[in-house]
Coordinates of C-alpha atoms in Angstrom, one line a residue:
Chain A
M1 CA 163.1 148.8 42.4
S2 CA 165.6 150.0 45.2
K3 CA 169.4 151.1 44.2
S4 CA 170.7 150.5 47.3
S5 CA 171.9 147.2 49.2
T6 CA 171.3 145.7 51.5
V7 CA 172.7 146.7 55.4
T8 CA 174.5 143.8 57.5
V9 CA 174.5 145.9 60.3
R10 CA 175.0 144.8 63.8
E11 CA 174.7 146.4 67.2
K12 CA 177.4 146.1 68.2
P13 CA 180.6 146.7 66.8
V14 CA 183.4 143.9 65.3
E15 CA 185.5 144.0 68.9
Q16 CA 189.1 143.8 67.3
V17 CA 190.0 140.8 70.3
A18 CA 187.5 138.8 71.0
S19 CA 188.4 135.8 74.5
A20 CA 186.7 132.7 75.3
S21 CA 188.3 129.5 77.1
V22 CA 185.6 126.6 78.1
G23 CA 186.9 124.5 79.9
G24 CA 190.6 124.0 78.4
L25 CA 189.1 124.4 74.4
T26 CA 190.1 128.1 73.6
I27 CA 188.4 130.6 71.0
H28 CA 190.6 134.1 69.9
G29 CA 189.4 136.0 67.7
E30 CA 191.0 138.5 66.1
T31 CA 190.8 141.3 63.4
F32 CA 193.9 143.2 61.0
V33 CA 194.4 145.3 58.2
V34 CA 195.2 144.8 54.9
Q35 CA 196.6 148.4 53.1
T36 CA 196.5 147.7 49.6
E37 CA 198.7 149.7 47.2
Q38 CA 196.9 148.7 44.0
R39 CA 193.5 147.7 41.8
I40 CA 194.0 144.7 42.4
E41 CA 197.6 142.9 43.8
L42 CA 197.6 140.2 45.6
V43 CA 200.0 138.7 49.3
D44 CA 201.1 136.8 50.8
L45 CA 199.9 135.9 54.0
T46 CA 200.8 133.1 55.6
K47 CA 203.6 134.5 57.7
T48 CA 200.9 136.1 59.8
V49 CA 199.0 133.4 59.9
M50 CA 201.1 131.3 60.8
E51 CA 202.4 133.3 63.9
F52 CA 198.7 134.2 64.6
V53 CA 198.7 130.2 65.6
R54 CA 201.9 130.7 67.3
K55 CA 201.0 133.1 70.1
F56 CA 198.6 130.9 71.3
N57 CA 200.5 128.0 72.3
M58 CA 198.1 125.3 69.6
R59 CA 198.0 121.6 69.4
E60 CA 195.3 121.2 67.4
G61 CA 192.6 122.8 66.7
L62 CA 191.0 125.1 62.9
V63 CA 192.0 128.4 62.0
T64 CA 189.6 129.9 60.0
L65 CA 189.6 133.0 58.1
W66 CA 187.8 135.7 56.6
S67 CA 187.5 138.8 54.9
M68 CA 184.6 141.9 56.1
H69 CA 184.2 143.0 52.6
T70 CA 183.2 142.2 49.2
T71 CA 185.4 143.3 46.2
C72 CA 188.4 140.9 47.3
A73 CA 188.8 137.4 48.1
L74 CA 190.8 135.0 50.3
F75 CA 191.8 131.6 49.4
I76 CA 195.1 128.8 49.0
N77 CA 197.6 128.7 45.8
E78 CA 201.0 128.5 45.2
F79 CA 202.2 131.7 45.3
Q80 CA 204.8 132.6 43.0
S81 CA 204.8 135.3 40.5
A82 CA 204.0 133.8 36.8
L83 CA 201.4 132.0 38.8
I84 CA 200.1 135.3 40.8
D85 CA 199.8 136.8 36.6
D86 CA 197.7 133.7 35.5
L87 CA 195.6 134.4 38.1
R88 CA 195.2 137.5 36.6
S89 CA 194.4 137.4 33.4
L90 CA 192.0 135.1 33.7
I91 CA 189.7 136.5 36.0
E92 CA 190.0 139.1 34.3
K93 CA 189.7 137.5 31.1
I94 CA 186.6 134.9 33.2
V95 CA 185.0 138.5 34.6
P96 CA 186.3 141.3 32.1
E97 CA 186.3 144.8 33.9
R98 CA 183.2 146.0 31.3
D99 CA 180.7 144.3 30.5
G100 CA 177.3 146.7 30.4
Y101 CA 177.0 145.9 34.5
R102 CA 173.2 146.6 35.9
H103 CA 175.5 147.9 39.4
D104 CA 177.6 150.1 37.5
D105 CA 174.5 152.1 35.4
P106 CA 173.1 155.0 38.0
R107 CA 169.6 154.3 36.5
V108 CA 169.7 151.1 38.8
S109 CA 172.0 151.5 41.2
D110 CA 172.9 153.8 43.9
C111 CA 176.8 152.6 44.0
E112 CA 179.9 155.7 42.8
R113 CA 182.3 152.9 42.1
G114 CA 181.2 151.5 38.8
N115 CA 183.1 148.1 41.3
A116 CA 180.7 144.9 39.1
H117 CA 183.9 143.2 38.1
S118 CA 185.0 143.6 41.1
H119 CA 182.5 141.5 43.6
L120 CA 181.6 138.9 40.9
R121 CA 185.1 137.4 40.8
A122 CA 185.3 138.0 45.1
A123 CA 183.0 136.1 44.4
L124 CA 184.2 133.4 41.7
L125 CA 186.9 133.2 44.8
G126 CA 185.6 132.3 47.8
R127 CA 186.6 134.9 51.0
T128 CA 187.0 132.1 53.7
I129 CA 189.6 129.7 54.2
T130 CA 189.8 126.7 56.9
V131 CA 193.3 125.1 57.7
G132 CA 193.5 123.2 61.1
V133 CA 196.7 123.8 63.3
N134 CA 198.9 120.2 63.9
N135 CA 200.3 120.0 66.6
G136 CA 201.2 123.7 67.2
E137 CA 201.0 125.0 63.1
L138 CA 199.0 125.3 60.2
T139 CA 197.8 122.3 58.3
L140 CA 199.6 123.1 55.1
G141 CA 202.0 121.4 52.2
R142 CA 205.0 123.0 51.3
F143 CA 203.7 125.2 47.6
Q144 CA 199.8 127.1 49.3
S145 CA 200.7 130.1 50.8
I146 CA 197.3 132.0 52.0
I147 CA 196.6 134.6 49.5
F148 CA 194.5 137.6 49.7
A149 CA 193.5 138.9 47.0
E150 CA 192.4 142.4 46.5
L151 CA 190.5 143.6 43.5
D152 CA 189.0 147.0 44.7
G153 CA 191.8 148.6 45.4
P154 CA 193.4 150.0 46.5
R155 CA 191.9 149.7 49.8
R156 CA 192.3 149.5 53.5
R157 CA 190.8 146.1 54.4
E158 CA 190.0 143.9 57.4
I159 CA 190.1 140.0 57.9
A160 CA 189.7 138.2 60.5
V161 CA 191.1 135.6 62.0
Q162 CA 188.8 132.6 64.7
V163 CA 191.6 130.8 65.2
I164 CA 189.3 127.1 68.0
G165 CA 190.9 124.8 70.4
E166 CA 193.5 123.1 72.7
Chain B
M1 CA 211.5 138.8 40.0
S2 CA 211.7 135.2 41.9
K3 CA 210.6 132.0 39.4
S4 CA 210.2 130.6 42.3
S5 CA 207.2 130.1 44.4
T6 CA 207.7 131.4 48.3
V7 CA 207.3 128.0 50.3
T8 CA 205.6 127.2 53.4
V9 CA 207.9 126.1 56.2
R10 CA 206.5 124.4 59.1
E11 CA 209.2 124.0 61.9
K12 CA 208.0 120.1 62.6
P13 CA 205.7 117.7 60.1
V14 CA 202.6 117.0 59.9
E15 CA 201.9 114.4 62.4
Q16 CA 199.5 111.8 60.5
V17 CA 197.2 111.3 63.7
A18 CA 196.6 114.0 66.2
S19 CA 194.1 113.8 68.7
A20 CA 193.8 116.4 72.3
S21 CA 190.5 116.0 74.4
V22 CA 188.7 119.3 76.1
G23 CA 186.5 118.4 78.6
G24 CA 184.7 115.6 76.6
L25 CA 185.1 117.7 73.5
T26 CA 187.3 115.7 71.5
I27 CA 189.5 117.2 68.4
H28 CA 191.1 114.3 66.6
G29 CA 192.9 115.0 63.3
E30 CA 194.3 113.4 60.6
T31 CA 196.0 112.8 57.2
F32 CA 195.2 109.9 54.6
V33 CA 196.6 109.5 50.7
V34 CA 194.9 109.5 47.4
Q35 CA 196.8 107.6 44.7
T36 CA 195.3 108.5 42.0
E37 CA 196.1 107.6 38.0
Q38 CA 194.8 109.8 35.6
R39 CA 196.0 113.0 34.4
I40 CA 192.3 114.4 35.6
E41 CA 190.2 112.3 37.9
L42 CA 187.3 112.3 40.4
V43 CA 187.0 109.8 43.3
D44 CA 184.4 110.1 45.5
L45 CA 185.5 110.4 49.1
T46 CA 182.2 110.2 51.0
K47 CA 182.2 107.0 52.1
T48 CA 186.1 107.1 53.7
V49 CA 185.1 110.3 55.3
M50 CA 182.3 108.6 56.7
E51 CA 184.0 105.9 58.2
F52 CA 186.3 108.9 59.5
V53 CA 183.8 110.3 61.3
R54 CA 181.5 107.2 63.0
K55 CA 185.5 105.7 64.2
F56 CA 184.9 108.1 66.9
N57 CA 181.6 107.6 68.2
M58 CA 181.2 111.2 67.4
R59 CA 177.3 113.2 67.9
E60 CA 177.5 116.2 66.8
G61 CA 180.6 117.9 65.8
L62 CA 181.9 119.3 62.2
V63 CA 184.2 118.4 60.4
T64 CA 186.6 119.8 57.8
L65 CA 188.4 118.4 54.5
W66 CA 191.5 119.5 53.1
S67 CA 194.4 118.3 50.1
M68 CA 197.5 119.6 51.1
H69 CA 199.0 120.9 47.6
T70 CA 197.4 122.9 44.7
T71 CA 196.5 121.7 42.4
C72 CA 193.7 119.5 42.9
A73 CA 190.6 120.5 45.3
L74 CA 187.6 119.2 47.2
F75 CA 183.6 119.8 46.0
I76 CA 180.8 118.4 46.8
N77 CA 178.8 117.2 44.3
E78 CA 176.6 115.2 42.7
F79 CA 178.4 111.7 41.5
Q80 CA 177.6 111.0 38.4
S81 CA 179.7 109.5 35.9
A82 CA 177.9 111.7 33.6
L83 CA 178.0 115.2 34.9
I84 CA 181.1 114.6 36.0
D85 CA 181.7 114.7 32.3
D86 CA 180.1 117.7 32.0
L87 CA 182.6 119.3 34.9
R88 CA 185.6 118.0 33.8
S89 CA 184.7 120.1 30.4
L90 CA 183.4 122.5 32.0
I91 CA 186.9 123.4 33.8
E92 CA 188.5 122.9 31.1
K93 CA 186.8 125.4 29.0
I94 CA 187.0 128.1 31.5
V95 CA 190.3 127.3 32.2
P96 CA 192.6 126.2 28.4
E97 CA 194.9 123.8 29.4
R98 CA 197.6 125.6 27.0
D99 CA 197.1 130.2 26.9
G100 CA 200.0 131.5 27.0
Y101 CA 200.0 131.1 30.5
R102 CA 203.1 132.2 32.4
H103 CA 203.6 130.2 35.3
D104 CA 205.3 127.6 31.6
D105 CA 207.2 129.6 30.6
P106 CA 210.4 128.8 32.5
R107 CA 211.5 132.7 31.0
V108 CA 210.3 133.8 34.6
S109 CA 209.1 130.5 36.0
D110 CA 211.2 127.6 37.5
C111 CA 208.8 125.0 37.0
E112 CA 209.1 122.2 35.1
R113 CA 205.9 120.6 35.4
G114 CA 203.8 122.8 33.0
N115 CA 201.4 122.3 35.2
A116 CA 199.7 126.5 35.3
H117 CA 195.9 125.0 34.0
S118 CA 195.6 122.8 36.9
H119 CA 196.7 125.5 39.6
L120 CA 193.7 127.7 38.4
R121 CA 191.0 125.4 37.9
A122 CA 192.2 124.3 41.7
A123 CA 192.2 128.0 42.1
L124 CA 187.8 127.8 41.3
L125 CA 186.6 124.7 42.3
G126 CA 188.4 125.2 45.9
R127 CA 189.9 123.1 48.2
T128 CA 188.1 123.0 52.0
I129 CA 184.7 120.7 52.9
T130 CA 183.3 121.3 55.9
V131 CA 180.4 119.1 57.6
G132 CA 178.3 119.3 59.9
V133 CA 177.4 115.6 62.4
N134 CA 174.5 115.2 63.3
N135 CA 173.5 112.4 65.5
G136 CA 176.4 110.6 63.9
E137 CA 176.6 110.9 61.1
L138 CA 177.8 113.9 58.4
T139 CA 175.1 115.3 57.7
L140 CA 174.6 115.0 54.0
G141 CA 171.8 115.3 51.6
R142 CA 171.8 111.9 49.3
F143 CA 172.0 113.6 46.6
Q144 CA 175.5 115.9 48.2
S145 CA 179.1 113.7 46.9
I146 CA 182.6 114.7 48.1
I147 CA 184.4 114.3 45.6
F148 CA 188.3 115.4 45.2
A149 CA 189.4 116.2 41.7
E150 CA 193.1 115.3 40.9
L151 CA 193.7 118.3 38.1
D152 CA 197.4 116.8 37.1
G153 CA 198.0 113.2 37.7
P154 CA 199.0 110.7 39.1
R155 CA 200.2 111.5 42.2
R156 CA 200.2 110.3 45.6
R157 CA 197.8 113.6 47.0
E158 CA 197.4 113.9 50.5
I159 CA 194.1 114.9 52.9
A160 CA 194.2 116.1 55.6
V161 CA 191.0 115.6 57.8
Q162 CA 189.6 116.5 61.3
V163 CA 186.5 116.1 62.9
I164 CA 185.6 118.6 66.7
G165 CA 183.4 117.6 68.5
E166 CA 181.3 116.0 71.4
Chain C
M1 CA 178.9 102.6 33.4
S2 CA 176.4 103.5 34.8
K3 CA 173.7 105.9 35.0
S4 CA 172.8 107.1 38.0
S5 CA 174.2 108.8 40.7
T6 CA 175.8 107.2 43.4
V7 CA 173.6 108.4 47.1
T8 CA 175.0 109.4 50.5
V9 CA 172.8 107.9 52.1
R10 CA 172.7 108.0 56.3
E11 CA 171.7 104.4 59.2
K12 CA 169.4 107.1 60.7
P13 CA 167.9 110.6 58.3
V14 CA 168.8 114.3 59.9
E15 CA 168.1 115.4 63.0
Q16 CA 165.9 118.9 62.7
V17 CA 167.5 119.4 66.0
A18 CA 170.4 118.4 67.8
S19 CA 172.6 120.5 71.0
A20 CA 174.7 119.0 72.8
S21 CA 177.1 120.6 76.1
V22 CA 180.2 120.4 77.0
G23 CA 182.0 122.0 79.9
G24 CA 180.7 125.3 78.6
L25 CA 180.6 124.9 75.4
T26 CA 177.8 124.7 73.1
I27 CA 177.5 122.7 69.8
H28 CA 173.8 123.0 68.0
G29 CA 172.6 121.5 64.7
E30 CA 169.1 123.0 63.3
T31 CA 168.0 122.2 59.3
F32 CA 164.9 125.1 57.9
V33 CA 163.7 124.8 54.6
V34 CA 163.8 127.9 52.5
Q35 CA 161.1 127.5 49.6
T36 CA 162.0 129.4 46.3
E37 CA 159.3 130.3 43.4
Q38 CA 161.7 131.1 40.9
R39 CA 164.0 128.8 38.5
I40 CA 167.2 131.1 39.0
E41 CA 166.1 132.9 42.8
L42 CA 168.0 134.5 45.5
V43 CA 167.6 134.6 49.2
D44 CA 168.9 137.3 51.8
L45 CA 169.7 134.9 55.3
T46 CA 171.4 137.6 56.9
K47 CA 168.2 138.5 59.3
T48 CA 167.9 134.7 59.1
V49 CA 171.2 133.4 59.9
M50 CA 172.1 136.7 62.8
E51 CA 169.6 135.2 64.9
F52 CA 169.7 131.6 65.3
V53 CA 173.2 133.3 67.1
R54 CA 171.8 136.0 69.2
K55 CA 168.8 132.6 70.6
F56 CA 171.4 130.8 71.9
N57 CA 173.3 134.2 73.3
M58 CA 176.2 132.8 71.5
R59 CA 179.2 135.2 72.5
E60 CA 182.2 134.0 70.6
G61 CA 182.3 130.7 68.5
L62 CA 182.2 130.4 64.5
V63 CA 178.8 129.4 62.6
T64 CA 179.3 126.9 60.2
L65 CA 175.9 127.0 57.4
W66 CA 175.0 124.6 54.7
S67 CA 172.9 123.3 52.2
M68 CA 171.8 119.7 51.2
H69 CA 172.1 119.9 47.9
T70 CA 173.9 120.4 44.3
T71 CA 172.1 122.7 42.4
C72 CA 171.8 125.4 44.5
A73 CA 174.7 127.9 46.6
L74 CA 175.5 129.7 49.8
F75 CA 178.3 132.3 49.4
I76 CA 178.5 136.2 51.0
N77 CA 178.8 139.4 49.5
E78 CA 176.9 142.2 48.8
F79 CA 172.7 142.2 47.9
Q80 CA 171.7 144.7 46.0
S81 CA 168.7 143.8 42.6
A82 CA 171.1 144.6 40.4
L83 CA 174.0 143.1 41.2
I84 CA 172.1 140.4 41.6
D85 CA 170.9 140.4 37.7
D86 CA 174.7 141.2 37.0
L87 CA 175.7 138.1 39.1
R88 CA 173.4 135.7 38.1
S89 CA 174.2 137.1 33.5
L90 CA 178.2 136.2 34.8
I91 CA 176.7 132.6 35.5
E92 CA 174.3 132.1 32.8
K93 CA 177.6 133.0 30.7
I94 CA 180.1 131.7 32.6
V95 CA 177.8 127.4 32.2
P96 CA 175.0 128.4 29.3
E97 CA 171.6 126.5 29.5
R98 CA 172.2 124.0 27.3
D99 CA 175.8 122.6 26.3
G100 CA 175.3 119.6 25.2
Y101 CA 175.4 118.0 29.0
R102 CA 176.0 114.1 28.9
H103 CA 174.1 115.3 32.8
D104 CA 171.5 115.4 30.4
D105 CA 171.2 113.5 27.4
P106 CA 168.6 110.2 28.4
R107 CA 171.2 107.9 26.7
V108 CA 174.1 108.4 29.7
S109 CA 171.9 109.2 32.3
D110 CA 169.2 109.0 34.9
C111 CA 168.2 112.7 35.2
E112 CA 165.2 113.6 34.3
R113 CA 165.6 116.9 34.9
G114 CA 168.0 118.6 32.3
N115 CA 169.4 120.6 35.1
A116 CA 173.4 120.0 34.5
H117 CA 174.0 123.7 34.2
S118 CA 173.0 124.1 37.6
H119 CA 174.7 121.6 38.9
L120 CA 177.7 123.3 37.4
R121 CA 177.5 126.5 38.4
A122 CA 176.3 125.7 42.3
A123 CA 180.1 123.5 42.3
L124 CA 181.6 127.0 40.9
L125 CA 179.2 129.3 43.3
G126 CA 180.4 127.0 46.5
R127 CA 177.5 125.8 48.9
T128 CA 179.2 126.5 52.7
I129 CA 179.1 129.2 54.6
T130 CA 182.4 129.8 57.6
V131 CA 181.7 132.9 59.7
G132 CA 182.7 133.8 63.1
V133 CA 180.4 135.0 65.4
N134 CA 182.4 137.4 67.9
N135 CA 180.0 139.4 71.2
G136 CA 176.9 137.5 70.0
E137 CA 177.0 138.9 66.7
L138 CA 178.1 137.1 62.9
T139 CA 181.0 139.0 61.9
L140 CA 180.3 140.9 59.1
G141 CA 180.6 144.1 57.3
R142 CA 178.9 146.7 56.7
F143 CA 177.0 145.5 52.7
Q144 CA 178.5 141.6 53.8
S145 CA 175.2 140.1 53.2
I146 CA 174.6 135.7 53.3
I147 CA 173.2 134.6 50.0
F148 CA 171.5 131.9 49.0
A149 CA 170.8 130.5 45.3
E150 CA 168.3 128.5 43.7
L151 CA 169.9 127.9 40.3
D152 CA 166.7 124.4 39.8
G153 CA 163.8 126.0 40.9
P154 CA 160.8 126.9 42.2
R155 CA 162.1 123.6 44.9
R156 CA 162.0 123.4 49.1
R157 CA 165.6 123.6 50.0
E158 CA 167.3 122.5 54.1
I159 CA 169.7 124.6 55.1
A160 CA 171.9 123.6 57.9
V161 CA 173.0 125.9 59.9
Q162 CA 175.2 124.6 63.1
V163 CA 177.0 126.8 65.6
I164 CA 179.6 126.3 67.7
G165 CA 181.2 128.5 71.2
E166 CA 180.7 130.3 74.0

């Protein structure tokens, strides 16, 4: 049994900016970086994504946002300091930091970060967000924020964002 | 530290119906309301979404469905009364109604609903559904239903639905 | 109260292959089968999906992948044998195989498989994946794999995949 992970290799690296325009429809993708400072850190990305949509003067369409990593998450909820603390406590309770994980055991894993809990927490919270664009802006409710969750920081994280629409 | 949430403000409100047609491709978005009657309530939205797709005579494409709120969820599973009870019990066990949540503590939160558990349950269940359209209908398996979960009712809930395709 | 599930019926069955081309934009959907051998089994689908994208010579776009079932899941994480074991242990802990589920009780449910835990685990892990296509390949990080989780096998599972782009 291998101690290593399957690796996904692209023939060419991801381009930082890539656009296509097809008969009036625009597909535009970009990656941007979030540099986190803490081991666990929740960052509100709503404004960043809103500005990305406005930049393209897109009227109707769909925005998709995903991370390029396996130990961080993206989701939508209310961004309030007290609630963020509660969310952090909940995932620490459901997935404790140490629980005899095999991924953290050098006999069966070549991972040196001891971060099984970060992977498992990310799997529960999700890594993709899809939001509509309506009349040139994100179709979000008043208390909905796009939240990035660093679960194994501090790290330099790449987030990909793509708009498709008109 | 602020007791308040970050608020997402659009320059213009969400339009209830918005369409774009680009060289044969249609992008159409609408919002509709689900009025819930119970504190926790699971509603089968499959027919509503199926009718929405048929209305556009769309042959191939993608439907995205998302809620505009932070204390309800959307997901796909079997809609059977007994299983719905089990799902309800599970989320009540994983995220108890009272657990010393800071969001429910007036010293650090301006929320008056005491609904931290509703937010946390919503974060685990997800808020977006993506389903393909194939040959004019939703590409769902026989036992797959689109389920809306009210987690902090009774309330008037807005759901956005968008089709993109041909 | 009915013991049965609501059933989703399409007027026509899902076509195995369906394409549309609109002014340079391609929408192409297919279904493929994963035959599982174990009760719980995690399968790396990254190569399969990568080949699907390459086949269409798509440069920029979006791939959506979803299962047609309610007792299996699709998600993205690191595919390493030890970590997969940890993930399996976690879902078995959060959702035990037997826990007095009503779906498994013949007095209130017509399900004969006793698989409430499989449904509930699937609801937590998710059933849809959205990934961008950039420069002709999936926009995935090096340690990201597309993982299919069989939670009630062995079974013949249908997965639908759709690309939309140029």
